[in-house]
Amino acid sequence: DIQMTQSPSSLSASVGDRVTITCRSSQVISNYLAWYQQKPGKVPQLLIYAASTLQSGVPSRFSGSGSGTDFTLTISSLQPEDVATYYCQKYDNAPLTFGGGTKVEI
Amino acid sequence: QVQLVQSGAEVKKPGASVKVSCKASGYTFASYGISWVRQAPGQGLEWMGWISANNGNTHYAQNFQDRVTLTTDTSTSTAYIDLRSLRSDDTAVYYCVRKPMAKVPDYWGQGTLVTVSS
């Protein structure tokens, strides 16, 4: 099975900072990569799909890039409401594996 | 609007089984699949399996293949996950997620807490 590896597992940054999270798959998954945001005690919310397409309603400070095996989620200017754990997930075919998550703090 | 409404919290003893439901509305149920994801306390998201609501085809994660059964009832637009031989480390919030074919999983249920304790 394809493994999804996220890094870092946690980070602390200041308001206004540019934040980058990386997700690497063990095999090529084309662009079938999604990013989710999960705030404490809440249901995960879809941020980005197809590696770089912003879900409707998601602030433009979030962006995604990559294809093949290496993907990146970028928050261009970190805001207090972005405190959350972020997960990548492959969705080309089963198993739809998640990355281990990246906890973002301020 | 698309909604997935899950059944309420459960408390089970080790060795028992639990069946969680996920009632869909706001879309054509049989045109999509349903994935199940769980999250143990303080842990990450873990994909458990997927079922096509159209034909009942399933894919299970290797970790759950021998203990999980996914089913759907198209007459009530409801998906079910049945987890057997429960252990304490099955304590988690279980989510259903709508999964279109070859597209991103998009809508999530509110989650169902299953607690396994003697």
PDB file of C-alpha atoms in Angstrom:
ATOM      1  CA  ASP A   1       0.000   0.000   0.000  1.00  0.00           C
ATOM      2  CA  ILE A   2       1.036   3.590  -0.633  1.00  0.00           C
ATOM      3  CA  GLN A   3       2.236   5.438   2.448  1.00  0.00           C
ATOM      4  CA  MET A   4       1.670   9.157   3.000  1.00  0.00           C
ATOM      5  CA  THR A   5       4.301  10.989   5.025  1.00  0.00           C
ATOM      6  CA  GLN A   6       3.709  14.488   6.327  1.00  0.00           C
ATOM      7  CA  SER A   7       6.280  16.844   7.734  1.00  0.00           C
ATOM      8  CA  PRO A   8       6.706  18.450  10.112  1.00  0.00           C
ATOM      9  CA  SER A   9       4.451  16.760  12.655  1.00  0.00           C
ATOM     10  CA  SER A  10       4.039  20.088  14.420  1.00  0.00           C
ATOM     11  CA  LEU A  11       5.118  23.664  14.041  1.00  0.00           C
ATOM     12  CA  SER A  12       4.804  26.959  15.831  1.00  0.00           C
ATOM     13  CA  ALA A  13       4.735  30.209  13.902  1.00  0.00           C
ATOM     14  CA  SER A  14       3.732  33.819  14.361  1.00  0.00           C
ATOM     15  CA  VAL A  15       0.726  35.619  12.978  1.00  0.00           C
ATOM     16  CA  GLY A  16       1.561  36.760   9.474  1.00  0.00           C
ATOM     17  CA  ASP A  17       4.196  34.101   8.887  1.00  0.00           C
ATOM     18  CA  ARG A  18       4.302  31.957   5.771  1.00  0.00           C
ATOM     19  CA  VAL A  19       3.789  28.318   6.718  1.00  0.00           C
ATOM     20  CA  THR A  20       4.613  25.314   4.552  1.00  0.00           C
ATOM     21  CA  ILE A  21       3.583  21.696   5.174  1.00  0.00           C
ATOM     22  CA  THR A  22       4.866  18.837   3.066  1.00  0.00           C
ATOM     23  CA  CYS A  23       3.210  15.549   2.139  1.00  0.00           C
ATOM     24  CA  ARG A  24       5.076  12.798   0.334  1.00  0.00           C
ATOM     25  CA  SER A  25       3.577   9.634  -1.124  1.00  0.00           C
ATOM     26  CA  SER A  26       5.589   6.427  -1.475  1.00  0.00           C
ATOM     27  CA  GLN A  27       4.348   5.994  -5.066  1.00  0.00           C
ATOM     28  CA  VAL A  28       3.064   8.300  -7.763  1.00  0.00           C
ATOM     29  CA  ILE A  29      -0.543   9.400  -7.181  1.00  0.00           C
ATOM     30  CA  SER A  30      -0.766  11.966  -9.979  1.00  0.00           C
ATOM     31  CA  ASN A  31      -2.649  14.898  -8.426  1.00  0.00           C
ATOM     32  CA  TYR A  32      -5.196  12.898  -6.401  1.00  0.00           C
ATOM     33  CA  LEU A  33      -4.234  14.659  -3.207  1.00  0.00           C
ATOM     34  CA  ALA A  34      -6.469  16.505  -0.763  1.00  0.00           C
ATOM     35  CA  TRP A  35      -5.725  18.654   2.261  1.00  0.00           C
ATOM     36  CA  TYR A  36      -8.042  18.877   5.274  1.00  0.00           C
ATOM     37  CA  GLN A  37      -8.088  21.216   8.245  1.00  0.00           C
ATOM     38  CA  GLN A  38      -9.303  19.939  11.595  1.00  0.00           C
ATOM     39  CA  LYS A  39      -9.828  22.314  14.477  1.00  0.00           C
ATOM     40  CA  PRO A  40      -9.973  20.869  17.992  1.00  0.00           C
ATOM     41  CA  GLY A  41     -13.192  18.991  18.599  1.00  0.00           C
ATOM     42  CA  LYS A  42     -14.452  19.607  15.076  1.00  0.00           C
ATOM     43  CA  VAL A  43     -15.041  17.620  11.919  1.00  0.00           C
ATOM     44  CA  PRO A  44     -12.268  17.818   9.294  1.00  0.00           C
ATOM     45  CA  GLN A  45     -12.942  20.352   6.568  1.00  0.00           C
ATOM     46  CA  LEU A  46     -11.774  20.027   2.957  1.00  0.00           C
ATOM     47  CA  LEU A  47      -9.354  22.811   2.028  1.00  0.00           C
ATOM     48  CA  ILE A  48      -7.769  21.743  -1.238  1.00  0.00           C
ATOM     49  CA  TYR A  49      -8.323  18.928  -3.730  1.00  0.00           C
ATOM     50  CA  ALA A  50      -6.594  17.846  -6.905  1.00  0.00           C
ATOM     51  CA  ALA A  51      -3.417  18.994  -5.159  1.00  0.00           C
ATOM     52  CA  SER A  52      -3.982  22.671  -5.917  1.00  0.00           C
ATOM     53  CA  THR A  53      -7.706  23.452  -6.297  1.00  0.00           C
ATOM     54  CA  LEU A  54      -9.122  25.552  -3.488  1.00  0.00           C
ATOM     55  CA  GLN A  55     -12.440  24.312  -2.122  1.00  0.00           C
ATOM     56  CA  SER A  56     -15.207  26.892  -2.339  1.00  0.00           C
ATOM     57  CA  GLY A  57     -15.213  29.247   0.628  1.00  0.00           C
ATOM     58  CA  VAL A  58     -11.634  28.565   1.692  1.00  0.00           C
ATOM     59  CA  PRO A  59      -9.556  31.729   2.173  1.00  0.00           C
ATOM     60  CA  SER A  60      -7.093  32.483  -0.591  1.00  0.00           C
ATOM     61  CA  ARG A  61      -4.158  32.494   1.841  1.00  0.00           C
ATOM     62  CA  PHE A  62      -4.287  28.701   1.553  1.00  0.00           C
ATOM     63  CA  SER A  63      -2.685  27.141  -1.501  1.00  0.00           C
ATOM     64  CA  GLY A  64      -1.514  23.739  -2.617  1.00  0.00           C
ATOM     65  CA  SER A  65       1.036  22.555  -5.100  1.00  0.00           C
ATOM     66  CA  GLY A  66       2.772  19.440  -6.327  1.00  0.00           C
ATOM     67  CA  SER A  67       2.168  16.371  -8.395  1.00  0.00           C
ATOM     68  CA  GLY A  68       3.442  12.822  -8.528  1.00  0.00           C
ATOM     69  CA  THR A  69       4.836  12.123  -5.077  1.00  0.00           C
ATOM     70  CA  ASP A  70       5.610  15.499  -3.493  1.00  0.00           C
ATOM     71  CA  PHE A  71       2.971  17.967  -2.372  1.00  0.00           C
ATOM     72  CA  THR A  72       2.874  21.170  -0.367  1.00  0.00           C
ATOM     73  CA  LEU A  73       0.251  23.097   1.557  1.00  0.00           C
ATOM     74  CA  THR A  74       1.111  26.749   2.092  1.00  0.00           C
ATOM     75  CA  ILE A  75      -0.538  29.321   4.319  1.00  0.00           C
ATOM     76  CA  SER A  76       0.729  32.624   2.988  1.00  0.00           C
ATOM     77  CA  SER A  77      -0.023  34.683   6.094  1.00  0.00           C
ATOM     78  CA  LEU A  78      -0.881  32.680   9.184  1.00  0.00           C
ATOM     79  CA  GLN A  79      -3.965  33.865  11.082  1.00  0.00           C
ATOM     80  CA  PRO A  80      -5.085  32.968  14.613  1.00  0.00           C
ATOM     81  CA  GLU A  81      -8.063  31.025  13.234  1.00  0.00           C
ATOM     82  CA  ASP A  82      -5.671  28.751  11.300  1.00  0.00           C
ATOM     83  CA  VAL A  83      -4.625  26.982  14.501  1.00  0.00           C
ATOM     84  CA  ALA A  84      -5.529  23.407  13.639  1.00  0.00           C
ATOM     85  CA  THR A  85      -4.168  20.076  12.539  1.00  0.00           C
ATOM     86  CA  TYR A  86      -3.765  19.613   8.806  1.00  0.00           C
ATOM     87  CA  TYR A  87      -3.952  16.265   7.020  1.00  0.00           C
ATOM     88  CA  CYS A  88      -3.201  15.187   3.499  1.00  0.00           C
ATOM     89  CA  GLN A  89      -5.038  12.248   1.914  1.00  0.00           C
ATOM     90  CA  LYS A  90      -4.597  10.361  -1.335  1.00  0.00           C
ATOM     91  CA  TYR A  91      -7.863   9.580  -3.065  1.00  0.00           C
ATOM     92  CA  ASP A  92      -6.927   7.976  -6.379  1.00  0.00           C
ATOM     93  CA  ASN A  93      -7.943   4.503  -5.273  1.00  0.00           C
ATOM     94  CA  ALA A  94      -8.188   2.390  -2.143  1.00  0.00           C
ATOM     95  CA  PRO A  95      -6.731   2.525   0.410  1.00  0.00           C
ATOM     96  CA  LEU A  96      -7.388   6.260   0.793  1.00  0.00           C
ATOM     97  CA  THR A  97      -4.496   6.780   3.173  1.00  0.00           C
ATOM     98  CA  PHE A  98      -4.046   9.891   5.302  1.00  0.00           C
ATOM     99  CA  GLY A  99      -0.804  11.510   6.277  1.00  0.00           C
ATOM    100  CA  GLY A 100       0.003  11.597   9.976  1.00  0.00           C
ATOM    101  CA  GLY A 101      -1.041  15.213  10.389  1.00  0.00           C
ATOM    102  CA  THR A 102       0.682  18.514  11.112  1.00  0.00           C
ATOM    103  CA  LYS A 103      -0.346  20.483  14.178  1.00  0.00           C
ATOM    104  CA  VAL A 104      -0.029  24.229  13.608  1.00  0.00           C
ATOM    105  CA  GLU A 105       0.217  26.500  16.634  1.00  0.00           C
ATOM    106  CA  ILE A 106       0.827  30.187  17.194  1.00  0.00           C
TER     107      ILE A 106
ATOM    108  CA  GLN B   1     -27.977  20.608   0.897  1.00  0.00           C
ATOM    109  CA  VAL B   2     -25.883  17.500   1.358  1.00  0.00           C
ATOM    110  CA  GLN B   3     -26.052  16.095   4.866  1.00  0.00           C
ATOM    111  CA  LEU B   4     -24.727  12.952   6.500  1.00  0.00           C
ATOM    112  CA  VAL B   5     -26.286  12.357   9.905  1.00  0.00           C
ATOM    113  CA  GLN B   6     -24.774   9.630  12.048  1.00  0.00           C
ATOM    114  CA  SER B   7     -26.228   7.654  14.906  1.00  0.00           C
ATOM    115  CA  GLY B   8     -25.472   8.505  18.510  1.00  0.00           C
ATOM    116  CA  ALA B   9     -22.636   7.614  20.822  1.00  0.00           C
ATOM    117  CA  GLU B  10     -22.145   4.011  21.887  1.00  0.00           C
ATOM    118  CA  VAL B  11     -20.524   2.354  24.876  1.00  0.00           C
ATOM    119  CA  LYS B  12     -19.520  -1.266  24.372  1.00  0.00           C
ATOM    120  CA  LYS B  13     -17.652  -3.936  26.262  1.00  0.00           C
ATOM    121  CA  PRO B  14     -14.532  -5.605  24.856  1.00  0.00           C
ATOM    122  CA  GLY B  15     -15.438  -8.427  22.498  1.00  0.00           C
ATOM    123  CA  ALA B  16     -18.800  -6.920  21.550  1.00  0.00           C
ATOM    124  CA  SER B  17     -19.868  -5.488  18.202  1.00  0.00           C
ATOM    125  CA  VAL B  18     -21.090  -2.051  17.240  1.00  0.00           C
ATOM    126  CA  LYS B  19     -23.084  -0.850  14.259  1.00  0.00           C
ATOM    127  CA  VAL B  20     -23.005   2.843  13.362  1.00  0.00           C
ATOM    128  CA  SER B  21     -25.372   4.338  10.803  1.00  0.00           C
ATOM    129  CA  CYS B  22     -24.978   7.281   8.458  1.00  0.00           C
ATOM    130  CA  LYS B  23     -28.146   8.675   6.868  1.00  0.00           C
ATOM    131  CA  ALA B  24     -27.590  10.709   3.723  1.00  0.00           C
ATOM    132  CA  SER B  25     -29.792  13.429   2.293  1.00  0.00           C
ATOM    133  CA  GLY B  26     -29.600  16.181  -0.297  1.00  0.00           C
ATOM    134  CA  TYR B  27     -28.148  14.067  -3.110  1.00  0.00           C
ATOM    135  CA  THR B  28     -28.714  10.863  -5.056  1.00  0.00           C
ATOM    136  CA  PHE B  29     -27.398   8.293  -2.601  1.00  0.00           C
ATOM    137  CA  ALA B  30     -26.725   5.556  -5.140  1.00  0.00           C
ATOM    138  CA  SER B  31     -24.527   7.824  -7.264  1.00  0.00           C
ATOM    139  CA  TYR B  32     -21.772   8.043  -4.655  1.00  0.00           C
ATOM    140  CA  GLY B  33     -19.739   5.906  -2.336  1.00  0.00           C
ATOM    141  CA  ILE B  34     -19.246   6.246   1.396  1.00  0.00           C
ATOM    142  CA  SER B  35     -15.907   6.043   3.136  1.00  0.00           C
ATOM    143  CA  TRP B  36     -15.474   5.432   6.851  1.00  0.00           C
ATOM    144  CA  VAL B  37     -12.708   7.123   8.830  1.00  0.00           C
ATOM    145  CA  ARG B  38     -11.918   6.912  12.508  1.00  0.00           C
ATOM    146  CA  GLN B  39      -9.963   9.032  14.945  1.00  0.00           C
ATOM    147  CA  ALA B  40      -8.804   7.740  18.293  1.00  0.00           C
ATOM    148  CA  PRO B  41      -8.477  10.303  21.088  1.00  0.00           C
ATOM    149  CA  GLY B  42      -5.555  12.625  20.382  1.00  0.00           C
ATOM    150  CA  GLN B  43      -4.612  10.691  17.255  1.00  0.00           C
ATOM    151  CA  GLY B  44      -4.771  11.207  13.502  1.00  0.00           C
ATOM    152  CA  LEU B  45      -7.308  10.190  10.900  1.00  0.00           C
ATOM    153  CA  GLU B  46      -7.419   6.538   9.875  1.00  0.00           C
ATOM    154  CA  TRP B  47      -9.220   5.371   6.735  1.00  0.00           C
ATOM    155  CA  MET B  48     -11.153   2.154   7.331  1.00  0.00           C
ATOM    156  CA  GLY B  49     -12.931   1.342   4.094  1.00  0.00           C
ATOM    157  CA  TRP B  50     -15.244   2.367   1.289  1.00  0.00           C
ATOM    158  CA  ILE B  51     -18.502   1.080  -0.148  1.00  0.00           C
ATOM    159  CA  SER B  52     -20.222   1.892  -3.392  1.00  0.00           C
ATOM    160  CA  ALA B  53     -23.850   2.745  -2.728  1.00  0.00           C
ATOM    161  CA  ASN B  54     -24.559   1.826  -6.347  1.00  0.00           C
ATOM    162  CA  ASN B  55     -23.517  -1.818  -6.346  1.00  0.00           C
ATOM    163  CA  GLY B  56     -22.254  -2.593  -2.834  1.00  0.00           C
ATOM    164  CA  ASN B  57     -18.634  -3.068  -3.886  1.00  0.00           C
ATOM    165  CA  THR B  58     -16.280  -2.606  -0.962  1.00  0.00           C
ATOM    166  CA  HIS B  59     -12.634  -1.935  -0.216  1.00  0.00           C
ATOM    167  CA  TYR B  60     -11.323  -2.425   3.305  1.00  0.00           C
ATOM    168  CA  ALA B  61      -8.136  -1.219   4.902  1.00  0.00           C
ATOM    169  CA  GLN B  62      -5.858  -4.119   5.678  1.00  0.00           C
ATOM    170  CA  ASN B  63      -6.014  -3.375   9.410  1.00  0.00           C
ATOM    171  CA  PHE B  64      -9.774  -3.939   9.506  1.00  0.00           C
ATOM    172  CA  GLN B  65     -10.436  -6.530   6.817  1.00  0.00           C
ATOM    173  CA  ASP B  66     -11.374  -9.314   9.214  1.00  0.00           C
ATOM    174  CA  ARG B  67     -13.450  -7.237  11.658  1.00  0.00           C
ATOM    175  CA  VAL B  68     -15.394  -4.689   9.599  1.00  0.00           C
ATOM    176  CA  THR B  69     -18.402  -4.967   7.317  1.00  0.00           C
ATOM    177  CA  LEU B  70     -19.746  -2.014   5.342  1.00  0.00           C
ATOM    178  CA  THR B  71     -23.289  -2.085   4.006  1.00  0.00           C
ATOM    179  CA  THR B  72     -25.816   0.308   2.534  1.00  0.00           C
ATOM    180  CA  ASP B  73     -29.592   0.454   2.356  1.00  0.00           C
ATOM    181  CA  THR B  74     -30.560   2.427  -0.725  1.00  0.00           C
ATOM    182  CA  SER B  75     -34.234   2.440   0.292  1.00  0.00           C
ATOM    183  CA  THR B  76     -33.364   4.638   3.280  1.00  0.00           C
ATOM    184  CA  SER B  77     -30.164   6.241   1.906  1.00  0.00           C
ATOM    185  CA  THR B  78     -28.262   4.904   4.880  1.00  0.00           C
ATOM    186  CA  ALA B  79     -24.775   3.458   5.173  1.00  0.00           C
ATOM    187  CA  TYR B  80     -23.620   1.255   8.007  1.00  0.00           C
ATOM    188  CA  ILE B  81     -20.354   0.163   9.513  1.00  0.00           C
ATOM    189  CA  ASP B  82     -20.283  -2.963  11.639  1.00  0.00           C
ATOM    190  CA  LEU B  83     -17.147  -3.460  13.752  1.00  0.00           C
ATOM    191  CA  ARG B  84     -16.734  -6.757  15.610  1.00  0.00           C
ATOM    192  CA  SER B  85     -14.534  -8.092  18.401  1.00  0.00           C
ATOM    193  CA  LEU B  86     -14.122  -4.634  19.884  1.00  0.00           C
ATOM    194  CA  ARG B  87     -10.992  -3.778  21.839  1.00  0.00           C
ATOM    195  CA  SER B  88     -10.171  -0.795  23.999  1.00  0.00           C
ATOM    196  CA  ASP B  89      -8.072   0.670  21.197  1.00  0.00           C
ATOM    197  CA  ASP B  90     -11.185   0.818  19.002  1.00  0.00           C
ATOM    198  CA  THR B  91     -12.332   3.709  21.179  1.00  0.00           C
ATOM    199  CA  ALA B  92     -12.591   6.516  18.653  1.00  0.00           C
ATOM    200  CA  VAL B  93     -14.830   8.890  16.787  1.00  0.00           C
ATOM    201  CA  TYR B  94     -16.094   7.212  13.624  1.00  0.00           C
ATOM    202  CA  TYR B  95     -16.928   9.364  10.605  1.00  0.00           C
ATOM    203  CA  CYS B  96     -18.735   8.615   7.365  1.00  0.00           C
ATOM    204  CA  VAL B  97     -17.621  10.637   4.342  1.00  0.00           C
ATOM    205  CA  ARG B  98     -19.236  10.948   0.926  1.00  0.00           C
ATOM    206  CA  LYS B  99     -16.866   9.738  -1.781  1.00  0.00           C
ATOM    207  CA  PRO B 100     -17.627  10.310  -5.466  1.00  0.00           C
ATOM    208  CA  MET B 101     -15.946   7.935  -7.906  1.00  0.00           C
ATOM    209  CA  ALA B 102     -12.478   9.212  -8.826  1.00  0.00           C
ATOM    210  CA  LYS B 103     -13.156  12.462  -6.992  1.00  0.00           C
ATOM    211  CA  VAL B 104     -12.294  13.881  -3.633  1.00  0.00           C
ATOM    212  CA  PRO B 105     -14.192  12.846  -0.494  1.00  0.00           C
ATOM    213  CA  ASP B 106     -16.209  15.930   0.268  1.00  0.00           C
ATOM    214  CA  TYR B 107     -18.972  15.836   2.901  1.00  0.00           C
ATOM    215  CA  TRP B 108     -18.431  14.414   6.383  1.00  0.00           C
ATOM    216  CA  GLY B 109     -20.879  13.186   8.968  1.00  0.00           C
ATOM    217  CA  GLN B 110     -20.764  14.715  12.430  1.00  0.00           C
ATOM    218  CA  GLY B 111     -18.973  11.702  13.888  1.00  0.00           C
ATOM    219  CA  THR B 112     -20.013   8.983  16.327  1.00  0.00           C
ATOM    220  CA  LEU B 113     -18.039   8.325  19.492  1.00  0.00           C
ATOM    221  CA  VAL B 114     -17.625   4.643  20.235  1.00  0.00           C
ATOM    222  CA  THR B 115     -16.200   3.895  23.653  1.00  0.00           C
ATOM    223  CA  VAL B 116     -14.973   0.386  24.420  1.00  0.00           C
ATOM    224  CA  SER B 117     -14.593  -0.205  28.114  1.00  0.00           C
ATOM    225  CA  SER B 118     -15.155  -2.999  30.584  1.00  0.00           C
TER     226      SER B 118
END
